[in-house]
Amino acid sequence: MTFVGIGGVVHHAVVDGRGPLCVLSPGLGMCWFDWDPVVALLSSHRTVVRFDRPGLGLSGYTRAWPTLAGEARRIAAVLDVLGLDGPATVVGHSLAGFHAEAFARLFPARAAGLVLVDSSVEEHPRPRRARAVRNAATRACATLASAAGLPRVAGPSLRRAAVREGRVGGGEPASYDLVRRAYSTSRWLRAALAENATYADQAVALAALRRSRPLPSGLPVTVLAADDPRRSPHRRQHWLARQRALAAALDGTLRVSGPAGHLLMLDRPEDVADAVLHTHACPPLGNEQRTHGG
């Protein structure tokens, strides 16, 4: 565990293991310890880097709004300040799937592979209207909620509820002390609301980036999709179809993991680790693999 300064903001980062470089980036509002089950399986084979985006986990807060290019550059900056300059397999969960793909497009020489874990997908993103007004309203809501003590009172409970909803296989695996430390602060609430408010902007930016900056030729890409049995058959197949289309658009391979909820790293960490370890040797385009636990 270490703390590094990037752009005037203190970032919390953790490096484990040894071997080829791998970066794990969690979804909206999540933090470093959400990857613990995956790191336990990867650290014997990879140098695994995790970090908290500003305001999340143990990182300091910034008033700057998140942007797609900014998050891709943040990944590069974290590796730079840690002295890790080798090409990395970048793993992005949910919203961070946008960030991981943008990193590979903006820093092609630094990308060894791409693993998108139940990634966000926006086929036809549209720019938001009245962005400044929406951002101001988001900031005002965060300020009022923080002044009322909502993060301290309800933050850990909201986190536990979100984890239960996002899993098929159980509840919150992290200790109460860790959850309280990361989720009872106003900086977490402000950061999570900012990421949510700029989600559409980042989707639009990624669509533009796909048109102007191709992925490196031959870059191995794995899309790991959660097969959630709690969904209706229609919603289940619709989500898998969208993930399949994402894999095809990126000339990658689709892996389907189940039973699992959106928090695949908690429900099926072995499938996430296996996807990372085998992304360097992806099967041909169009191949689909399924893994099912008991």
Coordinates of C-alpha atoms in Angstrom, one line a residue:
M1 CA 0.0 0.0 0.0
T2 CA 1.3 3.4 -0.9
F3 CA 0.2 7.0 -1.5
V4 CA 1.3 8.9 -4.6
G5 CA 0.7 12.4 -5.9
I6 CA -0.8 12.8 -9.3
G7 CA -2.0 16.1 -10.6
G8 CA -2.0 17.5 -7.1
V9 CA -4.3 14.7 -5.8
V10 CA -3.1 12.0 -3.4
H11 CA -3.8 8.6 -4.8
H12 CA -3.9 5.3 -2.9
A13 CA -2.3 2.4 -4.8
V14 CA -1.5 -1.2 -4.0
V15 CA 1.0 -3.4 -5.8
D16 CA 1.1 -7.2 -5.2
G17 CA 2.9 -10.1 -6.7
R18 CA 5.5 -10.4 -9.5
G19 CA 5.6 -11.1 -13.2
P20 CA 4.0 -9.4 -16.2
L21 CA 2.1 -6.3 -15.4
C22 CA -1.7 -6.2 -14.8
V23 CA -3.9 -3.2 -13.7
L24 CA -7.3 -3.8 -12.1
S25 CA -9.8 -0.9 -12.2
P26 CA -13.2 -1.2 -10.4
G27 CA -16.6 0.1 -11.4
L28 CA -18.4 3.2 -10.4
G29 CA -18.0 4.1 -6.7
M30 CA -15.9 1.0 -5.9
C31 CA -12.4 0.7 -4.5
W32 CA -9.2 -1.3 -4.2
F33 CA -10.4 -4.1 -1.9
D34 CA -13.2 -5.2 -4.3
W35 CA -10.4 -7.0 -6.2
D36 CA -9.0 -8.9 -3.2
P37 CA -10.4 -12.3 -4.3
V38 CA -8.9 -11.9 -7.8
V39 CA -5.5 -10.7 -6.5
A40 CA -5.2 -13.8 -4.4
L41 CA -5.4 -15.8 -7.5
L42 CA -3.2 -13.6 -9.7
S43 CA -0.3 -12.4 -7.6
S44 CA 1.7 -15.6 -8.1
H45 CA 1.7 -15.0 -11.8
R46 CA 1.4 -11.2 -12.3
T47 CA 2.5 -7.9 -10.8
V48 CA -1.0 -6.6 -9.9
V49 CA -1.6 -2.9 -9.6
R50 CA -4.8 -1.4 -8.0
F51 CA -5.6 2.2 -7.2
D52 CA -8.5 4.3 -6.0
R53 CA -9.7 7.1 -8.3
P54 CA -10.0 10.5 -6.6
G55 CA -12.5 10.5 -3.7
L56 CA -12.9 6.8 -3.7
G57 CA -11.3 4.3 -1.3
L58 CA -8.4 6.1 0.4
S59 CA -7.6 8.6 -2.3
G60 CA -7.9 12.3 -1.9
Y61 CA -10.8 14.3 -3.4
T62 CA -10.7 16.6 -6.4
R63 CA -13.3 19.1 -7.6
A64 CA -12.4 18.3 -11.2
W65 CA -15.1 16.3 -13.1
P66 CA -14.1 12.8 -14.4
T67 CA -13.4 12.6 -18.1
L68 CA -12.7 9.5 -20.3
A69 CA -9.3 10.8 -21.4
G70 CA -8.5 11.9 -17.9
E71 CA -9.1 8.4 -16.5
A72 CA -7.1 6.8 -19.2
R73 CA -4.2 9.1 -18.4
R74 CA -4.6 8.4 -14.7
I75 CA -3.9 4.8 -15.3
A76 CA -0.7 5.7 -17.2
A77 CA 0.3 8.2 -14.5
V78 CA -0.2 5.7 -11.7
L79 CA 2.1 3.2 -13.5
D80 CA 4.6 6.0 -14.2
V81 CA 4.8 7.2 -10.6
L82 CA 5.2 3.6 -9.4
G83 CA 8.1 3.0 -11.9
L84 CA 6.2 0.3 -13.8
D85 CA 6.7 1.0 -17.5
G86 CA 6.2 -2.4 -19.0
P87 CA 3.1 -3.1 -21.1
A88 CA 0.1 -4.0 -19.0
T89 CA -3.0 -6.1 -19.3
V90 CA -5.6 -3.6 -18.2
V91 CA -8.8 -4.9 -16.5
G92 CA -11.8 -2.7 -16.3
H93 CA -15.1 -3.5 -14.5
S94 CA -18.4 -1.8 -15.4
L95 CA -17.7 1.9 -16.0
A96 CA -13.9 1.3 -15.8
G97 CA -14.3 -0.8 -18.9
F98 CA -14.6 2.5 -20.7
H99 CA -11.3 3.6 -19.0
A100 CA -9.4 0.5 -19.8
E101 CA -10.4 0.6 -23.5
A102 CA -9.5 4.3 -23.7
F103 CA -6.1 3.5 -22.2
A104 CA -5.4 0.9 -24.9
R105 CA -6.4 3.4 -27.6
L106 CA -4.5 6.4 -26.2
F107 CA -1.4 4.4 -25.1
P108 CA -1.2 1.5 -27.5
A109 CA 2.5 0.8 -26.8
R110 CA 1.7 0.3 -23.1
A111 CA -1.2 -2.1 -23.6
A112 CA -0.5 -5.8 -23.5
G113 CA -4.1 -6.9 -23.3
L114 CA -7.6 -5.8 -22.4
V115 CA -10.1 -7.6 -20.2
L116 CA -13.5 -6.0 -19.8
V117 CA -15.4 -7.5 -16.8
D118 CA -19.2 -7.1 -17.3
S119 CA -18.3 -3.8 -18.9
S120 CA -20.7 -0.9 -19.4
V121 CA -22.0 -0.8 -23.0
E122 CA -23.6 2.1 -24.8
E123 CA -24.3 1.4 -28.4
H124 CA -25.7 4.9 -29.3
P125 CA -24.6 7.4 -26.6
R126 CA -25.9 10.9 -26.9
P127 CA -24.4 14.1 -25.4
R128 CA -26.2 15.4 -22.3
R129 CA -28.0 18.7 -22.5
A130 CA -27.4 21.5 -20.0
R131 CA -24.3 19.7 -18.7
A132 CA -23.3 22.7 -16.6
V133 CA -26.7 22.8 -14.9
R134 CA -26.7 19.1 -14.2
N135 CA -23.2 19.2 -12.8
A136 CA -24.0 22.1 -10.6
A137 CA -27.1 20.3 -9.3
T138 CA -25.1 17.1 -8.7
R139 CA -22.5 19.1 -6.7
A140 CA -25.3 20.8 -4.7
C141 CA -26.9 17.5 -3.8
A142 CA -23.6 16.1 -2.7
T143 CA -23.0 19.2 -0.5
L144 CA -26.4 19.0 1.1
A145 CA -26.2 15.2 1.8
S146 CA -22.7 15.6 3.2
A147 CA -23.8 18.4 5.5
A148 CA -26.7 16.3 6.7
G149 CA -24.2 13.5 7.6
L150 CA -25.6 11.0 5.1
P151 CA -22.3 9.4 4.2
R152 CA -21.4 8.7 7.8
V153 CA -24.9 7.4 8.7
A154 CA -25.8 5.5 5.5
G155 CA -22.7 5.1 3.4
P156 CA -21.7 1.6 4.7
S157 CA -25.3 0.4 4.6
L158 CA -25.7 1.6 1.0
R159 CA -22.5 -0.1 0.1
R160 CA -23.6 -3.4 1.6
A161 CA -27.0 -3.2 -0.1
A162 CA -25.3 -2.6 -3.5
V163 CA -23.1 -5.6 -3.0
R164 CA -26.0 -7.8 -2.1
E165 CA -27.8 -6.7 -5.3
G166 CA -24.7 -7.1 -7.4
R167 CA -24.0 -10.7 -6.3
V168 CA -25.5 -14.1 -6.8
G169 CA -23.2 -15.8 -4.4
G170 CA -23.5 -13.9 -1.1
G171 CA -23.1 -10.6 0.7
E172 CA -20.4 -8.2 1.6
P173 CA -17.0 -10.0 1.9
A174 CA -15.0 -7.0 3.1
S175 CA -14.6 -6.3 6.8
Y176 CA -16.8 -3.7 8.4
D177 CA -13.8 -1.6 9.2
L178 CA -12.7 -1.4 5.6
V179 CA -16.1 -0.6 4.4
R180 CA -16.6 2.1 7.0
R181 CA -13.2 3.6 6.3
A182 CA -14.0 3.9 2.5
Y183 CA -17.7 4.6 2.4
S184 CA -18.5 6.8 5.4
T185 CA -16.8 9.9 3.9
S186 CA -18.3 12.9 2.0
R187 CA -15.5 12.5 -0.5
W188 CA -16.8 9.1 -1.5
L189 CA -20.3 10.4 -2.0
R190 CA -19.1 13.4 -4.1
A191 CA -16.9 11.2 -6.2
A192 CA -19.6 8.5 -6.8
L193 CA -22.2 11.1 -7.8
A194 CA -19.6 12.8 -10.1
E195 CA -18.9 9.5 -11.8
N196 CA -22.6 8.8 -12.3
A197 CA -23.2 12.4 -13.6
T198 CA -20.5 12.1 -16.2
Y199 CA -21.3 8.5 -17.3
A200 CA -23.0 9.6 -20.5
D201 CA -20.2 12.1 -21.3
Q202 CA -17.6 9.3 -21.0
A203 CA -19.7 7.0 -23.2
V204 CA -19.9 9.7 -25.9
A205 CA -16.2 10.3 -25.6
L206 CA -15.4 6.6 -26.1
A207 CA -17.6 6.5 -29.2
A208 CA -15.6 9.3 -30.7
L209 CA -12.3 7.7 -29.6
R210 CA -13.3 4.5 -31.4
R211 CA -13.6 6.4 -34.6
S212 CA -10.3 8.2 -34.4
R213 CA -7.9 5.9 -32.5
P214 CA -8.0 2.2 -33.3
L215 CA -6.9 -0.4 -30.9
P216 CA -3.3 -1.7 -31.4
S217 CA -3.2 -4.4 -34.1
G218 CA -3.4 -7.8 -32.6
L219 CA -4.2 -6.6 -29.1
P220 CA -5.8 -9.5 -27.2
V221 CA -9.2 -8.6 -25.9
T222 CA -11.5 -10.6 -23.6
V223 CA -15.0 -9.6 -22.7
L224 CA -16.1 -11.4 -19.6
A225 CA -19.9 -11.3 -19.2
A226 CA -22.0 -12.2 -16.1
D227 CA -24.8 -14.7 -16.7
D228 CA -27.2 -13.7 -13.9
P229 CA -29.9 -16.3 -13.3
R230 CA -32.0 -13.8 -11.3
R231 CA -32.8 -11.9 -14.5
S232 CA -35.7 -12.8 -16.7
P233 CA -34.8 -14.9 -19.7
H234 CA -35.3 -11.9 -22.0
R235 CA -33.1 -9.6 -20.0
R236 CA -30.5 -12.3 -19.5
Q237 CA -30.2 -12.9 -23.2
H238 CA -30.3 -9.3 -24.1
W239 CA -27.4 -8.4 -21.8
L240 CA -25.3 -11.3 -23.1
A241 CA -26.1 -10.2 -26.7
R242 CA -24.8 -6.7 -25.9
Q243 CA -21.6 -8.1 -24.4
R244 CA -21.2 -10.4 -27.4
A245 CA -21.6 -7.5 -29.8
L246 CA -19.0 -5.5 -27.8
A247 CA -16.5 -8.4 -28.1
A248 CA -17.1 -8.6 -31.8
A249 CA -16.6 -4.8 -32.2
L250 CA -13.3 -5.1 -30.5
D251 CA -12.2 -8.2 -32.4
G252 CA -12.1 -10.0 -29.0
T253 CA -13.4 -13.1 -27.4
L254 CA -16.5 -13.4 -25.3
R255 CA -16.4 -15.4 -22.1
V256 CA -19.6 -16.0 -20.2
S257 CA -19.3 -16.6 -16.5
G258 CA -22.1 -17.9 -14.3
P259 CA -24.0 -18.0 -12.2
A260 CA -22.8 -14.6 -11.4
G261 CA -24.0 -11.1 -10.7
H262 CA -22.6 -7.8 -12.0
L263 CA -19.9 -8.0 -9.3
L264 CA -18.1 -10.8 -11.1
M265 CA -14.9 -10.3 -9.2
L266 CA -16.7 -11.3 -6.0
D267 CA -18.9 -14.0 -7.4
R268 CA -16.5 -15.7 -9.8
P269 CA -12.9 -14.4 -9.1
E270 CA -11.4 -17.5 -10.6
D271 CA -13.0 -16.7 -13.9
V272 CA -11.7 -13.1 -13.8
A273 CA -8.2 -14.4 -13.0
D274 CA -8.3 -17.0 -15.7
A275 CA -9.4 -14.4 -18.3
V276 CA -6.4 -12.3 -17.3
L277 CA -4.0 -15.2 -17.5
H278 CA -5.2 -16.3 -20.9
T279 CA -5.9 -13.0 -22.6
H280 CA -2.4 -13.2 -24.2
A281 CA -3.5 -16.3 -26.1
C282 CA -7.1 -15.5 -27.1
P283 CA -8.9 -17.9 -29.4
P284 CA -10.0 -16.6 -32.8
L285 CA -12.8 -14.0 -33.2
G286 CA -16.2 -15.4 -32.7
N287 CA -15.2 -18.0 -30.2
E288 CA -17.4 -18.0 -27.1
Q289 CA -16.6 -19.8 -23.8
R290 CA -18.8 -20.5 -20.9
T291 CA -17.9 -21.3 -17.3
H292 CA -20.4 -22.4 -14.8
G293 CA -20.0 -23.0 -11.1
G294 CA -22.0 -25.1 -8.8

